[in-house]
mmCIF file of C-alpha atoms in Angstrom:
data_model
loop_
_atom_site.group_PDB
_atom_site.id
_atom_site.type_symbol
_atom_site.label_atom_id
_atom_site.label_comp_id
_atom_site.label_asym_id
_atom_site.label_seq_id
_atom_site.Cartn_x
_atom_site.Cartn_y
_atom_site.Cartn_z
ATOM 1 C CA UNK V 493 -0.870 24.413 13.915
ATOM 2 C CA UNK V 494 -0.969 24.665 17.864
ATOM 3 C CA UNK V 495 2.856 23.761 18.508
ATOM 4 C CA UNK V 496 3.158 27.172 16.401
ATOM 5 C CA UNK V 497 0.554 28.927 18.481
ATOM 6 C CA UNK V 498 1.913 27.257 21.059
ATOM 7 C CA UNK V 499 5.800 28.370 19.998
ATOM 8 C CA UNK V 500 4.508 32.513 19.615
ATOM 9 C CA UNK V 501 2.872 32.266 22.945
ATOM 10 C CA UNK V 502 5.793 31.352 25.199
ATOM 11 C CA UNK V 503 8.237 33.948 23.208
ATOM 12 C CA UNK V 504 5.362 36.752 24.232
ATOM 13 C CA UNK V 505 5.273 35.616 27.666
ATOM 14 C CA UNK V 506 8.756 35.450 27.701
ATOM 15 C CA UNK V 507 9.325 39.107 26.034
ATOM 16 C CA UNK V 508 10.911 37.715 22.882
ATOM 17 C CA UNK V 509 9.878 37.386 19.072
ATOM 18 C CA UNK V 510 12.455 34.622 18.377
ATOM 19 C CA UNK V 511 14.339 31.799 19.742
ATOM 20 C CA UNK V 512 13.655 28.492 20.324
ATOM 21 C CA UNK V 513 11.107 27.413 23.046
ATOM 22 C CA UNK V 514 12.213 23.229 22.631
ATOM 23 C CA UNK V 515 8.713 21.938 23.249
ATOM 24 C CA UNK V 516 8.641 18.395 24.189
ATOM 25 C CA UNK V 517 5.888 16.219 25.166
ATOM 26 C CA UNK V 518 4.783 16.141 28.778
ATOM 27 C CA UNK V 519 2.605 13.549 30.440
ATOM 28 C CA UNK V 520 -0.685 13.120 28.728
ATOM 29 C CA UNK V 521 -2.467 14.389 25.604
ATOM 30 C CA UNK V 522 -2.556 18.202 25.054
ATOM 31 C CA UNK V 523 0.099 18.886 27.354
ATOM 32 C CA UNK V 524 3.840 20.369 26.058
ATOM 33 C CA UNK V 525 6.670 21.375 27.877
ATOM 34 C CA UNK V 526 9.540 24.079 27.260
ATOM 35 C CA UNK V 527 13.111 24.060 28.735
ATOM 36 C CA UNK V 528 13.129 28.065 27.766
ATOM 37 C CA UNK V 529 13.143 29.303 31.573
ATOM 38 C CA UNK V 530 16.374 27.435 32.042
ATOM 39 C CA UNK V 531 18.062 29.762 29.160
ATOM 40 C CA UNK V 532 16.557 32.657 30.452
ATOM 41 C CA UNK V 533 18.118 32.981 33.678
ATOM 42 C CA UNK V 534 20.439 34.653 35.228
ATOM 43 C CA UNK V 535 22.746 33.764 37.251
ATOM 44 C CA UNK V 536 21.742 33.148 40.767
ATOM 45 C CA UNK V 537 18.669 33.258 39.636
ATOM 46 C CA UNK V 538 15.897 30.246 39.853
ATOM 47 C CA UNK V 539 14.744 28.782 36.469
ATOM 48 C CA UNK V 540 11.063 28.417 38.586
ATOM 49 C CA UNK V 541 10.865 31.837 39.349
ATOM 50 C CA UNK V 542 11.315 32.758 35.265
ATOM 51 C CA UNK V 543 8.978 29.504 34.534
ATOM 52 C CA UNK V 544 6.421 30.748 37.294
ATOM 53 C CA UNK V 545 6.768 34.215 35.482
ATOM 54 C CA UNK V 546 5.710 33.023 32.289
ATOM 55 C CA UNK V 547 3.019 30.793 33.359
ATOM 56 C CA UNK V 548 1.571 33.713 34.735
ATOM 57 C CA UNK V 549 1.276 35.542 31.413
ATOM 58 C CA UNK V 550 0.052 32.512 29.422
ATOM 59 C CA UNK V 551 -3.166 31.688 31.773
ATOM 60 C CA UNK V 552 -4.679 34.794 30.194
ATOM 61 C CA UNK V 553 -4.536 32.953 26.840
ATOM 62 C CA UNK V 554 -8.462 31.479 25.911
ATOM 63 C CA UNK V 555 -7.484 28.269 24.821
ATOM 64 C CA UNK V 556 -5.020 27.610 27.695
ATOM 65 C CA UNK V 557 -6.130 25.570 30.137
ATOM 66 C CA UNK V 558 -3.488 25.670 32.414
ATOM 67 C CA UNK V 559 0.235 26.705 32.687
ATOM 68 C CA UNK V 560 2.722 25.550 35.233
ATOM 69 C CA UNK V 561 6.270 24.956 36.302
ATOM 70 C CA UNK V 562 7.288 21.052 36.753
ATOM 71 C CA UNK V 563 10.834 19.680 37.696
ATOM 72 C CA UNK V 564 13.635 22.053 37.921
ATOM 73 C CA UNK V 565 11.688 24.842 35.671
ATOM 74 C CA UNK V 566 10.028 23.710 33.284
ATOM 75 C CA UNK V 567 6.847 25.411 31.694
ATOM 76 C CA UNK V 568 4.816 23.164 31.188
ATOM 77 C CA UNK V 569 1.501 24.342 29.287
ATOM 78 C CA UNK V 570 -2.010 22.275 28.621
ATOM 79 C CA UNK V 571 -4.383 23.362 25.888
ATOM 80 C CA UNK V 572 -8.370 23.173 26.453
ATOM 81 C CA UNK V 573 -9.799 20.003 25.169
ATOM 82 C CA UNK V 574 -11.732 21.658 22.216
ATOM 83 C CA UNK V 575 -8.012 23.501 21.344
ATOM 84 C CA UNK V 576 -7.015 19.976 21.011
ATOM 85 C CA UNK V 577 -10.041 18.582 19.015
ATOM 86 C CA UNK V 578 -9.798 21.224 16.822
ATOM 87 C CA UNK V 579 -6.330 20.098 16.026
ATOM 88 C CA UNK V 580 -7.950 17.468 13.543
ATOM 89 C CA UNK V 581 -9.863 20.253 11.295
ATOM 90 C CA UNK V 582 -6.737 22.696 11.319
ATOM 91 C CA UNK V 583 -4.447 19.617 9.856
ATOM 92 C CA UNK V 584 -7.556 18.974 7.317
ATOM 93 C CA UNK V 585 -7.838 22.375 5.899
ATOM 94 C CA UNK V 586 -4.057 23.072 5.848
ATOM 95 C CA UNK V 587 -3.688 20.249 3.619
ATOM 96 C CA UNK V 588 0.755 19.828 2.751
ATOM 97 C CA UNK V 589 1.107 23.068 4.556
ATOM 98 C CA UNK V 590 0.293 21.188 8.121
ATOM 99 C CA UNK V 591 3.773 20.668 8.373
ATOM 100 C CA UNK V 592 4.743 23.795 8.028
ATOM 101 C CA UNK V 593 6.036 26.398 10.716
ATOM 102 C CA UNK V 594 8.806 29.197 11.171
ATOM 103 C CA UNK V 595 10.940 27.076 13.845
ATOM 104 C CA UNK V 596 13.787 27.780 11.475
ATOM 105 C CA UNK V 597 13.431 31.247 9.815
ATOM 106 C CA UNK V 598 16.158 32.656 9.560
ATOM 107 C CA UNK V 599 18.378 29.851 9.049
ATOM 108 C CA UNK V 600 20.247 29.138 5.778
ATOM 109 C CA UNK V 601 20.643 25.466 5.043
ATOM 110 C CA UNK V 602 22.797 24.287 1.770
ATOM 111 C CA UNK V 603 20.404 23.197 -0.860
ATOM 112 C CA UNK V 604 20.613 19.169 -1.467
ATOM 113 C CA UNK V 605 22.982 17.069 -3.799
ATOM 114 C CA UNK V 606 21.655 16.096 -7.269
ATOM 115 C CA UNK V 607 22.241 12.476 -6.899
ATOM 116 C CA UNK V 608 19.419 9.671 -6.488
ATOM 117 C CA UNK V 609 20.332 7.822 -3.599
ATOM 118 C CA UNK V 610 18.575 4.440 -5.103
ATOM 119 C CA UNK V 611 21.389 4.818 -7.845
ATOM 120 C CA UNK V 612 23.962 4.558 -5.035
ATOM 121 C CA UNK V 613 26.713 1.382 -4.897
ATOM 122 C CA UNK V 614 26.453 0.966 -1.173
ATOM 123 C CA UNK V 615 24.403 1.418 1.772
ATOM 124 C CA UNK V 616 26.174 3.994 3.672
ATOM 125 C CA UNK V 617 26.003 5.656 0.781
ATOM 126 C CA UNK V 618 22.720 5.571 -0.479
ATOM 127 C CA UNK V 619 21.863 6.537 3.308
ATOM 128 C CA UNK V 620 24.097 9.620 3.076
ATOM 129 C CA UNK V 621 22.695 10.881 -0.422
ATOM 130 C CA UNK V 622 19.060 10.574 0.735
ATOM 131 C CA UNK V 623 19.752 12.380 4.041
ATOM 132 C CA UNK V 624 21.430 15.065 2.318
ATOM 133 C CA UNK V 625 18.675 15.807 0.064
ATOM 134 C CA UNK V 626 15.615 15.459 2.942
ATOM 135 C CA UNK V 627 17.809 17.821 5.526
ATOM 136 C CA UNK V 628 16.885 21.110 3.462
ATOM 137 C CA UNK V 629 13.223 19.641 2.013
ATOM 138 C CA UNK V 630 12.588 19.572 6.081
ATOM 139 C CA UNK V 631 14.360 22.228 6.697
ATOM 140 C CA UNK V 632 12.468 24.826 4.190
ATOM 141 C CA UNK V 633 9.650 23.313 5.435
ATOM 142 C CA UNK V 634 10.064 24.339 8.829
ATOM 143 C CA UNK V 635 10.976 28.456 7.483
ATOM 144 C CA UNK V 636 14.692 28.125 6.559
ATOM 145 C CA UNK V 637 16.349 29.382 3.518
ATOM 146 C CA UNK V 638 18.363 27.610 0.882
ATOM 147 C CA UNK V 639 21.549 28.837 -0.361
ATOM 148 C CA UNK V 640 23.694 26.770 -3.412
ATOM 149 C CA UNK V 641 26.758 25.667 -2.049
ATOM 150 C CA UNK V 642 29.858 25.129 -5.069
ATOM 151 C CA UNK V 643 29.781 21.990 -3.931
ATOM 152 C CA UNK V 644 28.176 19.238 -1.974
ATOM 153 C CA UNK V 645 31.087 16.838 -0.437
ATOM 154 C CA UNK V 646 29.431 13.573 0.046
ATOM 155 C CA UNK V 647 31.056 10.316 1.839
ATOM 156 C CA UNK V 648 33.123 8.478 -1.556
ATOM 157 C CA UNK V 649 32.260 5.259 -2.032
ATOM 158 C CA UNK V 650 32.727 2.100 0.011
ATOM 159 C CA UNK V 651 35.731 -0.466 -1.183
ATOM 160 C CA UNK V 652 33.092 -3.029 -1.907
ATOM 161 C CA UNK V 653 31.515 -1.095 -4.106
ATOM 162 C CA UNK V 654 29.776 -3.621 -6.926
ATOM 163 C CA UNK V 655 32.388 -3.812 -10.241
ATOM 164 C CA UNK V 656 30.884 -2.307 -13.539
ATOM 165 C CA UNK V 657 27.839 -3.846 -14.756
ATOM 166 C CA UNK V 658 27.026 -5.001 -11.708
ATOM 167 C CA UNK V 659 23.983 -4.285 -9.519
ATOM 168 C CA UNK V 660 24.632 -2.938 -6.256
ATOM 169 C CA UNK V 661 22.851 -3.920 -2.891
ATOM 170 C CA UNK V 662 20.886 -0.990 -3.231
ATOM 171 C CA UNK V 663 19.399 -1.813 -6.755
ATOM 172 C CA UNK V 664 19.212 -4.810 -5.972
ATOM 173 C CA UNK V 665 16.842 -4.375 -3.263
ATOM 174 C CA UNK V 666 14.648 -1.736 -5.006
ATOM 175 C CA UNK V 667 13.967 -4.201 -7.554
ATOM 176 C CA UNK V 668 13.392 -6.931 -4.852
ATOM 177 C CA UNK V 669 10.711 -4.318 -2.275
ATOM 178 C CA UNK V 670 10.226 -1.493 -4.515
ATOM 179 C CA UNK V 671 11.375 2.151 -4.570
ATOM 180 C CA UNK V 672 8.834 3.113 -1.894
ATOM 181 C CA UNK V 673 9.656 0.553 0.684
ATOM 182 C CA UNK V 674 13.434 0.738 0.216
ATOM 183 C CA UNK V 675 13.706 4.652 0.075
ATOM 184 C CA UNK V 676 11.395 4.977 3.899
ATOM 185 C CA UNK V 677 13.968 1.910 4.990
ATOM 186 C CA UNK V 678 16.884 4.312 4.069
ATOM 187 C CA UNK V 679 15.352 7.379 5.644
ATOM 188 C CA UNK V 680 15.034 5.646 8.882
ATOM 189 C CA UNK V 681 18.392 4.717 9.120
ATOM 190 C CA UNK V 682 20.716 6.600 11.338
ATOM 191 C CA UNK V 683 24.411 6.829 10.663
ATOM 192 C CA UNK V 684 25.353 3.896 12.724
ATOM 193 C CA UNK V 685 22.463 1.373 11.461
ATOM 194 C CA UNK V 686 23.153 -1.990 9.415
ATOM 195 C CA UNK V 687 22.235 -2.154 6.111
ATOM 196 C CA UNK V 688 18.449 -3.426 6.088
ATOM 197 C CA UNK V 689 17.557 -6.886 5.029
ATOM 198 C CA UNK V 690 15.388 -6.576 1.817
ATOM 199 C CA UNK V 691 13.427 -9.419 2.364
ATOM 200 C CA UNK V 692 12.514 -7.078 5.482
ATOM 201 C CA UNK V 693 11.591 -4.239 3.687
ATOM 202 C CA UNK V 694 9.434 -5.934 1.479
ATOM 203 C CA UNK V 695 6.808 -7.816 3.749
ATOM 204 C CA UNK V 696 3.495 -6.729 3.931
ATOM 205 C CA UNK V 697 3.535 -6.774 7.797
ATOM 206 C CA UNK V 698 2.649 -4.012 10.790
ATOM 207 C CA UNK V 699 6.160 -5.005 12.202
ATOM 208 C CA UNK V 700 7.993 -3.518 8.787
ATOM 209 C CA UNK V 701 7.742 -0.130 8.941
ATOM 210 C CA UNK V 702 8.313 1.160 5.759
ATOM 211 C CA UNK V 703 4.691 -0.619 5.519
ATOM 212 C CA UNK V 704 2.920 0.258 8.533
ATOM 213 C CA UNK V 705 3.503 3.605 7.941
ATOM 214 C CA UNK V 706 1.904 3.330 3.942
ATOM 215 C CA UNK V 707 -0.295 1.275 5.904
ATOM 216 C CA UNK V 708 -1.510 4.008 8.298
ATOM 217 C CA UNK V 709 -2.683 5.869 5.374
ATOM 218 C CA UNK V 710 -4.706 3.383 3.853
ATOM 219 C CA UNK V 711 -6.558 2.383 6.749
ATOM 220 C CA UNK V 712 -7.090 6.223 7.518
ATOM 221 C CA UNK V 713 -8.420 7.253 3.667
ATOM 222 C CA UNK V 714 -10.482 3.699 3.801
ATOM 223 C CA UNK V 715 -12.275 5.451 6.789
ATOM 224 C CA UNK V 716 -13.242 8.451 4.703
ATOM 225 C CA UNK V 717 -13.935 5.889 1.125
ATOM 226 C CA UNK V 718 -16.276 3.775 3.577
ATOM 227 C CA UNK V 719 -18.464 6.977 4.682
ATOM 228 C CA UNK V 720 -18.509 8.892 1.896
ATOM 229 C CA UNK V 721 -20.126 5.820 -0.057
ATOM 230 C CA UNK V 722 -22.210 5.665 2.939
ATOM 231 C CA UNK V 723 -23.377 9.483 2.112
ATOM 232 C CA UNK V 724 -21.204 10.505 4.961
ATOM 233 C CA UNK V 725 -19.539 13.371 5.334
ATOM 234 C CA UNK V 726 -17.472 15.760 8.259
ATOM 235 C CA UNK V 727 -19.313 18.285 8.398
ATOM 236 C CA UNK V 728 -21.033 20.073 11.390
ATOM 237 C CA UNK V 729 -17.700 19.642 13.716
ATOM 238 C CA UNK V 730 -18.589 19.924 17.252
ATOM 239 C CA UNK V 731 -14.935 19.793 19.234
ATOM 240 C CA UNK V 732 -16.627 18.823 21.928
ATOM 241 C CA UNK V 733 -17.950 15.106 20.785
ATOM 242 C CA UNK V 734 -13.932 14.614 20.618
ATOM 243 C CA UNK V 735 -12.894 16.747 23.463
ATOM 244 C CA UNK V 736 -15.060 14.573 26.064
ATOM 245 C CA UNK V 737 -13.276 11.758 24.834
ATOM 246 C CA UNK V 738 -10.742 11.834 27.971
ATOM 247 C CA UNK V 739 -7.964 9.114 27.640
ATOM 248 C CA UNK V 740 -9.223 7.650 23.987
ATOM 249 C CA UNK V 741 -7.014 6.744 21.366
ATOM 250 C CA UNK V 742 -8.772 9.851 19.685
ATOM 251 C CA UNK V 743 -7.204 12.094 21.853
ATOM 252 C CA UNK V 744 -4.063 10.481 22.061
ATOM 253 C CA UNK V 745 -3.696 10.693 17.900
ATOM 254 C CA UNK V 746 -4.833 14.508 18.113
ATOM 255 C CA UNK V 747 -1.667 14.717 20.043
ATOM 256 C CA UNK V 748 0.903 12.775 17.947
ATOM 257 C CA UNK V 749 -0.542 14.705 14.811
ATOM 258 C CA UNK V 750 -0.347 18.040 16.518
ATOM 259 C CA UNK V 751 3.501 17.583 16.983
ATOM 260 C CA UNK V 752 3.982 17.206 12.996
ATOM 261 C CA UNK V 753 5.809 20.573 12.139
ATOM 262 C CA UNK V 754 7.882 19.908 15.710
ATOM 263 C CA UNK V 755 9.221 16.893 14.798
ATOM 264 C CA UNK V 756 10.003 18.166 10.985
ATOM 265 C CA UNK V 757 11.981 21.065 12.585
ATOM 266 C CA UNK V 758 13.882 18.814 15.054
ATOM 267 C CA UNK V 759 14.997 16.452 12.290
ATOM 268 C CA UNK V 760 15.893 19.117 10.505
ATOM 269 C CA UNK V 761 17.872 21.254 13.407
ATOM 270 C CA UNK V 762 19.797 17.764 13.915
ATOM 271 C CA UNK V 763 20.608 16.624 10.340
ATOM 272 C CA UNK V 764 18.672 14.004 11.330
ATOM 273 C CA UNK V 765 15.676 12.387 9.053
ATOM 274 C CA UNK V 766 15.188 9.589 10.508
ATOM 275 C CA UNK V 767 14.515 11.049 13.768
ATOM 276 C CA UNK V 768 11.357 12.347 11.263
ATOM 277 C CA UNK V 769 10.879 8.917 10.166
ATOM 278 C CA UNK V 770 10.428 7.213 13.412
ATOM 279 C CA UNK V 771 7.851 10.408 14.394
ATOM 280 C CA UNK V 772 5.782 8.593 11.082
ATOM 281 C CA UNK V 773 6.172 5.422 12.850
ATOM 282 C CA UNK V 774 4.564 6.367 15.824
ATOM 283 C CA UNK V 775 2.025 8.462 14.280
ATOM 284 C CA UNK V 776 1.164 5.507 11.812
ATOM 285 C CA UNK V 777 0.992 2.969 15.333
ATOM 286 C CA UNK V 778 -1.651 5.581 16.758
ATOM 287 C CA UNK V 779 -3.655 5.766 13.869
ATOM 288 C CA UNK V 780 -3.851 2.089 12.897
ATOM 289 C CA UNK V 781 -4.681 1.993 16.893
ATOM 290 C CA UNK V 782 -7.553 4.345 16.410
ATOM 291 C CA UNK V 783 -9.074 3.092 13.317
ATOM 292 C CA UNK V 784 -9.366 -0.078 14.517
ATOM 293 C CA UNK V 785 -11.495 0.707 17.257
ATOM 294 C CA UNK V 786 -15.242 0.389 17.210
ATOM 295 C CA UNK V 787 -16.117 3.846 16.847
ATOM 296 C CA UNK V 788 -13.858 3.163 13.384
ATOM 297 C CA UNK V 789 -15.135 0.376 12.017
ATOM 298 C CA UNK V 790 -18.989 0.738 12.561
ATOM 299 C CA UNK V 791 -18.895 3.208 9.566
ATOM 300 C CA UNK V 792 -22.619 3.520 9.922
ATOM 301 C CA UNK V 793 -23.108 5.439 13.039
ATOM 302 C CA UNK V 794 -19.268 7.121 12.685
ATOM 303 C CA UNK V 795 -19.790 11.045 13.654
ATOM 304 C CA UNK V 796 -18.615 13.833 11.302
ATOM 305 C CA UNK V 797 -15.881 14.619 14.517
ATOM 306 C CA UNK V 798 -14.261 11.064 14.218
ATOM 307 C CA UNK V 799 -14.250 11.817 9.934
ATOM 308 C CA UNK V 800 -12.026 15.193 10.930
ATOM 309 C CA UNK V 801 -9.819 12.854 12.805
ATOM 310 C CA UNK V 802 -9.855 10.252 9.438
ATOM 311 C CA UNK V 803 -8.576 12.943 7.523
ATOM 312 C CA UNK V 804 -6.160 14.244 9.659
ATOM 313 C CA UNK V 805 -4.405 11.420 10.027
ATOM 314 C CA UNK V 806 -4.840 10.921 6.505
ATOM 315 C CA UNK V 807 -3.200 14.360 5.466
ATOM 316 C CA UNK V 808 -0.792 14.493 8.112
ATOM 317 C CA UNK V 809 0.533 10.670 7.025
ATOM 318 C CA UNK V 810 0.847 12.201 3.274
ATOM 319 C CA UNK V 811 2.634 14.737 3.944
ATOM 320 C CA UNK V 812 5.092 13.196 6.460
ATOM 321 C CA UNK V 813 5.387 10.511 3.549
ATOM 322 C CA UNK V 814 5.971 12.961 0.903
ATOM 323 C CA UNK V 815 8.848 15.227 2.928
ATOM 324 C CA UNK V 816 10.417 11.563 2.789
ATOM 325 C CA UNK V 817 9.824 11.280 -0.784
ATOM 326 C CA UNK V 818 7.619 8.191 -0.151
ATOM 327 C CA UNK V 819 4.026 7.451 -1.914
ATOM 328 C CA UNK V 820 1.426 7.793 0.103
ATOM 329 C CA UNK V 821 -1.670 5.235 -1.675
ATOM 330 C CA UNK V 822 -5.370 5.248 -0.925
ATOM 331 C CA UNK V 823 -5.478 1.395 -0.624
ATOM 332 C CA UNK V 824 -3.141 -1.102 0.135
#
């Protein structure tokens, strides 16, 4: 993906094979930023003199359009438009592995707790579990290693536990929204959330999350169901058709999906899924955006660049659903 090209590129121009560039979005598709000058100086020495350094070096790169230093020193880097567009067949062909990258290699992370957080008496609890078991599924997906631990200390459970025979919050809210719904509204949690309100969970609303994101997906593979009745198909990808598309929502999903193994190896760095979660949430917002525009819905004249951007939005939902754990269906 081009965050990994991306990652490889500022460690050459930097003289380095590993570390940690932090890339972070800067302003406007196709454009990333990394703090790495700031760790790379000396003291005395000014972070935009390393930054300016390393600029240098990347400029020579073909499908760099431009590297700079912004703020205080930091390199800030813009891809060429058909870099970008191209984002949408790379996601495509990689299929699951789009998420993919070696952020982490050489990391060992403890492998996860055989418990099934659904099962689980309490909220806390069930939030615990499940964030115990995605930390090393995101973490092996972004290069680190697992290692078995003796044991897996997880939090013991809450005082108001449910008595024996009785069902638990938990439970009872699977059985009220579904495993689906209630396992994304646990992933999304962080440490310090409330317990969410089932009846919450379960509406079939753009405002409930663990839906919109489900959602996302639909709307995306109804896109490819719609043209490929139509005897539609992407082939013949120009980049360009998408590249020219300066400020579209086009362009603006080609950025949120090319940030997909980023934002698995952040979570995963932090200990923190639903940091992962609420990526899906905005990724999910940008594609619902985008297929609803006109270029979208007249399925008729859609162009074969615009079914690229279907599918990767499609495939990068799925997978970002299935790190969670969470079913990813055609139709909704």
């Amino acid at each position: 993906m081009i965050t990994a090209d991306l990652r490889r590129a500022i460690l050459a121009a930097a003289g380095s094979t590993t570390g940690d560039p932090q890339l972070r979005p800067a302003a406007g598709p196709g454009r990333y930023a990394s703090s790495l000058p700031f760790r790379l100086t000396s003291p005395g020495q000014d972070p935009r003199a390393v930054a300016a350094e390393m600029a240098a070096r990347l400029e020579t790169e073909p499908w760099i359009a431009a590297a700079e230093v912004t703020g205080a020193g930091y390199l800030t880097v813009t891809v060429t438009p058909d870099a970008l567009a191209a984002v949408a067949v790379r996601i495509s062909r990689a299929g699951l592995a789009c998420a993919a990258s070696d952020a982490l290699r050489g990391r060992t992370v403890p492998g996860p707790p055989p418990a099934d957080p659904l099962t689980e008496p309490t909220w806390p609890r069930a939030r615990a579990v499940l964030a115990a078991q995605l930390t090393p599924r995101l973490a092996t997906t972004a290069g680190a290693t697992l290692f078995s631990p003796e044991r897996r200390l997880l939090p013991p459970p809450a005082p108001q536990s449910p008595a024996p025979g009785e069902t638990g919050p938990v439970a009872a809210a699977v059985d009220f929204a579904g495993p689906d719904a209630v396992r994304f509204a646990l992933a999304r949690m962080n440490p310090d959330a409330p317990a969410p309100e089932p009846a919450l969970v379960a509406r079939h609303v753009l405002a409930n999350p663990a839906y919109a994101v489900r959602y996302a997906h639909a709307a995306a593979a109804a896109v490819l169901r719609w043209a490929a009745a139509l005897g539609t198909s992407p082939a013949g990808f120009r980049p360009r058709l998408l590249a020219e598309l300066s400020g579209s929502e086009e362009l603006a999903l080609l950025d949120a999906a090319s940030w997909l193994p980023e934002r698995v190896a952040a979570a995963a760095r932090r200990g923190r899924p639903d940091e992962f979660a609420s990526y899906l949430e905005e990724l999910a917002a940008q594609t619902i955006d985008t297929m609803d525009t006109t270029s979208f819905t007249t399925i008729s004249s859609i162009s074969s660049e615009r079914l690229w951007l279907a599918d990767a939005a499609r495939t990068a939902l799925a997978t970002g659903l299935g790190l969670l754990g969470v079913g990813a269906p055609g139709r909704l």
